[in-house]
Structure formats: structure tokens, C-alpha cells
Coordinates of C-alpha atoms in Angstrom, one line a residue:
M48 CA 0.0 0.0 0.0
K49 CA 2.8 2.4 0.9
K50 CA 4.7 1.8 -2.3
L51 CA 1.5 2.4 -4.3
I52 CA 0.9 5.7 -2.5
Y53 CA 4.5 6.8 -3.2
N54 CA 4.0 5.9 -6.9
L55 CA 0.8 7.8 -7.2
I56 CA 1.6 11.0 -5.3
L57 CA 3.7 12.7 -8.0
P58 CA 1.6 11.8 -11.1
L59 CA -1.5 12.9 -9.3
S60 CA 0.3 16.1 -8.2
F61 CA 1.1 16.8 -11.9
L62 CA -2.5 16.2 -12.8
V63 CA -3.9 18.5 -10.1
I64 CA -1.4 21.2 -10.9
F65 CA -2.6 21.2 -14.4
M66 CA -6.2 21.4 -13.3
W67 CA -5.6 24.3 -10.9
S68 CA -3.6 26.0 -13.6
V69 CA -6.6 25.8 -15.9
I70 CA -8.8 27.2 -13.1
G71 CA -6.4 29.9 -12.0
V72 CA -5.7 31.2 -15.5
S73 CA -9.3 31.1 -16.6
Q74 CA -10.4 33.1 -13.5
N75 CA -7.7 35.7 -13.9
R76 CA -9.5 38.9 -14.7
S77 CA -6.3 40.7 -15.6
F78 CA -5.7 38.1 -18.3
Y79 CA -9.0 39.0 -20.0
D80 CA -8.3 42.7 -19.7
Q81 CA -4.9 42.2 -21.3
Q82 CA -6.2 40.1 -24.2
Y83 CA -9.2 42.4 -24.9
R84 CA -6.8 45.4 -25.2
K85 CA -4.4 43.5 -27.3
N86 CA -7.1 42.2 -29.7
G87 CA -9.1 45.4 -29.8
T88 CA -12.1 43.3 -28.7
A89 CA -14.3 46.2 -27.4
E90 CA -13.9 48.2 -30.5
H91 CA -14.6 45.2 -32.7
I92 CA -17.8 44.3 -30.9
G93 CA -18.8 48.0 -30.5
I94 CA -19.0 48.0 -26.7
R95 CA -17.2 50.1 -24.1
H96 CA -14.2 48.4 -22.6
Q97 CA -15.6 49.0 -19.1
D98 CA -18.9 47.3 -20.0
L99 CA -17.0 44.4 -21.6
M100 CA -15.1 43.9 -18.3
V101 CA -18.5 43.9 -16.4
V102 CA -19.8 41.3 -18.8
T103 CA -16.6 39.2 -18.2
D104 CA -16.9 39.6 -14.4
N105 CA -20.5 38.3 -14.7
L106 CA -19.4 35.4 -16.9
L107 CA -16.6 34.4 -14.5
S108 CA -19.0 34.5 -11.6
Y109 CA -21.5 32.3 -13.6
M110 CA -18.7 29.8 -14.2
T111 CA -18.2 29.3 -10.5
N112 CA -21.9 29.2 -9.6
Q113 CA -21.8 32.6 -8.0
R114 CA -24.3 34.0 -10.5
E115 CA -27.5 32.2 -11.6
D116 CA -27.8 33.4 -15.2
L117 CA -26.2 35.4 -18.0
E118 CA -29.1 37.8 -18.4
M119 CA -27.5 41.3 -19.0
Q120 CA -27.9 44.2 -21.3
F121 CA -25.4 46.7 -22.5
G122 CA -24.9 49.1 -25.3
V123 CA -23.5 47.5 -28.5
K124 CA -23.0 49.7 -31.5
G125 CA -25.2 52.3 -30.1
E126 CA -28.1 50.0 -29.2
I127 CA -29.0 48.5 -25.8
R128 CA -29.3 44.7 -26.3
E129 CA -29.0 41.4 -24.6
I130 CA -25.4 40.4 -24.7
F131 CA -25.7 36.7 -25.1
D132 CA -28.4 34.9 -27.2
E133 CA -30.1 31.7 -26.3
R134 CA -27.6 29.5 -28.1
E135 CA -24.7 31.1 -26.3
K136 CA -26.4 30.7 -22.9
L137 CA -27.2 27.0 -23.6
H138 CA -23.5 26.5 -24.5
M139 CA -22.5 28.1 -21.3
V140 CA -24.6 25.7 -19.3
D141 CA -22.4 22.9 -20.8
V142 CA -19.3 25.0 -20.0
L143 CA -20.5 25.5 -16.4
N144 CA -21.0 21.8 -15.9
L145 CA -17.6 20.9 -17.3
Y146 CA -15.9 23.7 -15.4
M147 CA -17.4 22.8 -12.0
G148 CA -16.6 19.2 -12.7
V149 CA -12.9 20.2 -13.1
I150 CA -13.1 22.1 -9.8
Y151 CA -14.7 19.3 -7.8
V152 CA -12.2 16.7 -9.2
A153 CA -9.3 19.0 -8.5
M154 CA -10.5 19.4 -4.9
G155 CA -10.9 15.7 -4.5
I156 CA -7.4 14.9 -6.0
T157 CA -5.8 17.6 -3.8
A158 CA -7.4 16.0 -0.7
A159 CA -6.3 12.6 -1.8
I160 CA -2.7 13.8 -2.2
G161 CA -2.8 15.4 1.2
A162 CA -4.0 12.2 2.7
G163 CA -1.3 10.2 0.9
L164 CA 1.4 12.6 2.1
F165 CA 0.1 12.4 5.6
Y166 CA 0.2 8.6 5.5
V167 CA 3.8 8.3 4.1
I168 CA 5.1 11.0 6.4
K169 CA 3.6 9.3 9.4
A170 CA 5.0 5.9 8.3
D171 CA 8.5 7.0 7.3
G172 CA 9.0 10.4 8.8
W173 CA 9.3 13.7 7.0
H174 CA 12.9 13.5 5.7
T175 CA 12.6 9.9 4.4
A176 CA 9.2 10.5 2.7
R177 CA 10.6 13.7 1.1
S178 CA 13.8 11.9 -0.1
T179 CA 11.8 9.0 -1.5
L180 CA 9.6 11.3 -3.5
N181 CA 12.6 13.3 -4.7
K182 CA 14.1 10.0 -6.1
K183 CA 10.9 9.2 -7.9
Y184 CA 10.5 12.6 -9.4
M185 CA 12.6 12.0 -12.5
G186 CA 10.7 8.9 -13.4
A187 CA 7.4 10.7 -13.0
A188 CA 8.8 13.7 -14.9
L189 CA 9.5 11.5 -17.9
G190 CA 5.8 11.0 -18.5
L191 CA 5.3 14.7 -17.8
A192 CA 7.9 15.6 -20.4
I193 CA 6.2 13.5 -23.1
F194 CA 2.9 15.1 -22.3
C195 CA 4.4 18.6 -22.5
L196 CA 6.1 17.8 -25.8
V197 CA 3.0 16.4 -27.5
F198 CA 0.9 19.2 -26.0
G199 CA 3.4 21.9 -27.0
I200 CA 3.6 20.6 -30.6
L201 CA -0.2 20.6 -31.0
I202 CA -0.4 24.2 -29.7
V203 CA 2.3 25.5 -31.9
T204 CA 1.6 23.6 -35.1
N205 CA -2.1 23.2 -35.3
F206 CA -4.0 24.8 -32.5
Q207 CA -7.2 25.0 -34.4
W208 CA -7.2 21.1 -34.8
F209 CA -6.5 20.7 -31.1
W210 CA -9.2 23.2 -30.0
T211 CA -11.8 21.7 -32.3
H212 CA -11.2 18.2 -31.1
F213 CA -11.2 19.3 -27.5
H214 CA -14.8 20.4 -28.1
Y215 CA -15.7 17.2 -29.8
V216 CA -14.4 15.2 -26.8
F217 CA -15.9 17.3 -24.0
F218 CA -19.2 18.4 -25.5
T219 CA -22.0 16.3 -26.8
N220 CA -23.6 18.9 -29.1
D221 CA -22.7 21.6 -31.5
L222 CA -23.7 24.6 -29.4
W223 CA -20.1 25.7 -29.3
M224 CA -20.2 26.3 -33.0
L225 CA -21.1 30.0 -33.0
D226 CA -21.4 32.4 -35.9
P227 CA -19.0 35.4 -35.6
R228 CA -21.4 37.5 -37.6
I229 CA -24.0 37.5 -34.8
S230 CA -22.3 36.0 -31.7
I231 CA -20.8 38.4 -29.2
M232 CA -19.3 35.5 -27.3
I233 CA -17.2 34.2 -30.2
N234 CA -16.0 37.7 -30.8
M235 CA -15.0 38.1 -27.2
F236 CA -13.2 34.8 -27.3
P237 CA -11.8 34.1 -30.8
L238 CA -9.3 31.4 -31.5
N239 CA -6.2 33.6 -30.8
F240 CA -7.7 34.4 -27.3
F241 CA -7.8 30.7 -26.5
Y242 CA -4.4 30.1 -28.0
A243 CA -3.0 32.7 -25.5
M244 CA -5.0 31.2 -22.6
V245 CA -3.8 27.6 -23.3
T246 CA -0.2 28.9 -23.7
R247 CA -0.5 30.7 -20.3
I248 CA -2.0 27.5 -18.7
F249 CA 0.9 25.5 -20.1
I250 CA 3.5 27.9 -18.8
V251 CA 1.9 28.0 -15.3
F252 CA 1.7 24.2 -15.3
V253 CA 5.4 23.7 -16.1
I254 CA 6.4 26.3 -13.5
G255 CA 4.1 24.5 -10.9
C256 CA 5.7 21.1 -11.7
G257 CA 9.2 22.7 -11.4
A258 CA 8.2 24.1 -8.0
V259 CA 7.4 20.6 -6.8
K260 CA 11.0 19.6 -7.6
L261 CA 12.3 22.6 -5.7
M262 CA 10.2 21.7 -2.7
L263 CA 11.4 18.1 -2.7
G264 CA 15.0 19.2 -2.8
D265 CA 18.1 17.0 -3.1
F266 CA 18.7 14.8 0.0
R267 CA 21.7 12.8 -1.3
K268 CA 24.0 14.6 1.1
D269 CA 21.4 15.1 3.9
P270 CA 22.9 13.6 7.1
N271 CA 19.5 12.7 8.3
I272 CA 19.2 10.3 5.3
T273 CA 22.7 9.0 4.7
G274 CA 23.9 9.0 8.3
R275 CA 27.1 10.7 7.1
V276 CA 28.3 14.2 7.9
P277 CA 28.9 16.1 4.7

């Protein structure tokens, strides 16, 4: 049992770091502000930037169940109108279910990792448990490196293929296929927006996995492990 827990802690840690990276970046209001300004989103849609940020705040609240609906009206090209149409709202119901599922799974895995760490530390002591995990890091990191390589190649070479197939896998309908001529949502979040978001998630994920290695440290010369004075 103890060996199994040791073998699972790092792969699960990498997985949960990825999930929290998705959650963290997708809830980062400043990221949206930066991308809207970079892409000229407000001008393209015909809405004030301040109003666009309010729409975004409401959308982010909706995605974490802090807002019940997406009913809101703002001026667009000189006309007060409902921001999202029925198709967009239905799609966001699917997004909400997927997003909250990611949050709940991330919370569950985080709790499981915490319980596993508690078990091995109680069984072997802090220094031994940490040293053992440190020795296992490179093996787990090999799988991580393969994932990052494949993921990175897909992002750089054919992001549209990746993003389209992501939707085919995680959604059971075509509500995500929005018409840019009439959909404010697709104009808020065009393909290059999601390219930037996925790239940011990837960077945060890699940094988070590197931080795990730094926290584990190198105990090869630790007198508490080897019994030798360095």
C-alpha cells in the first residue's frame, strides 16, 4: 500500500497542478483585460471596454456558480441589447457543468494527495518521505515531459485542430459552433484568445511542476538520510 501511494503522489500532483492551472488562468480577470486590449475586442464588438469587463466579471461569476444566469444588457454599436443569445447561454450551461466538474475533481485529488502525504510521512518520517519522492521525481517527470512535448507541438503547429477536437471530446452537441457575424461571445473569445490562454496555462503548469521539484530538494547529502556528515 505504501509503495502504491508513493508511486501515485507525483503523477496525481502533476495532474492536479494542471487542473488548478486551468482554473487559475481562466479566472484571472487581468488576463482577459490584457487580451481584450491586445485584440481590440471592445472596438470590434462595439461596446465600451468598461462594459466588456463587467460582462466578463458576470461570466466568470457564472462559471463558479456565483451567478444564476447570464441575463444582462449593455450598449452594443449604439443599441441596448441582450449580450448573449439563447444558443450562447445554452452552451455556457455545458461549460459550467464541465468547469465545475474540473473544480470538484481538482479538490478531490488535492485532498487525496494530502491524505497520501500524511500517510507516508507518518509511516516513514518527513525526511525519508521527502527523499523518496525526490528520487521518484525524474521517473514521473519523464511522463510529464512526453505530455508537455505532445501538448506543445499541438499548440504551436495546429491549435485549431487541437481546439476543435477538444470540443468534440468534451461536448455532446454543436452549441459551441457560434457564428462570428452575430455572436458576441465568439468575438469576445476568438481562436487567438484561447491560444493565448492555453499557452498561459501550459507555462503556469510547467512552473508549478518545477516548483514541486524545488520543494522536494536533493537529499543525497542530507545527514538525516545517509547517516554521514557532509
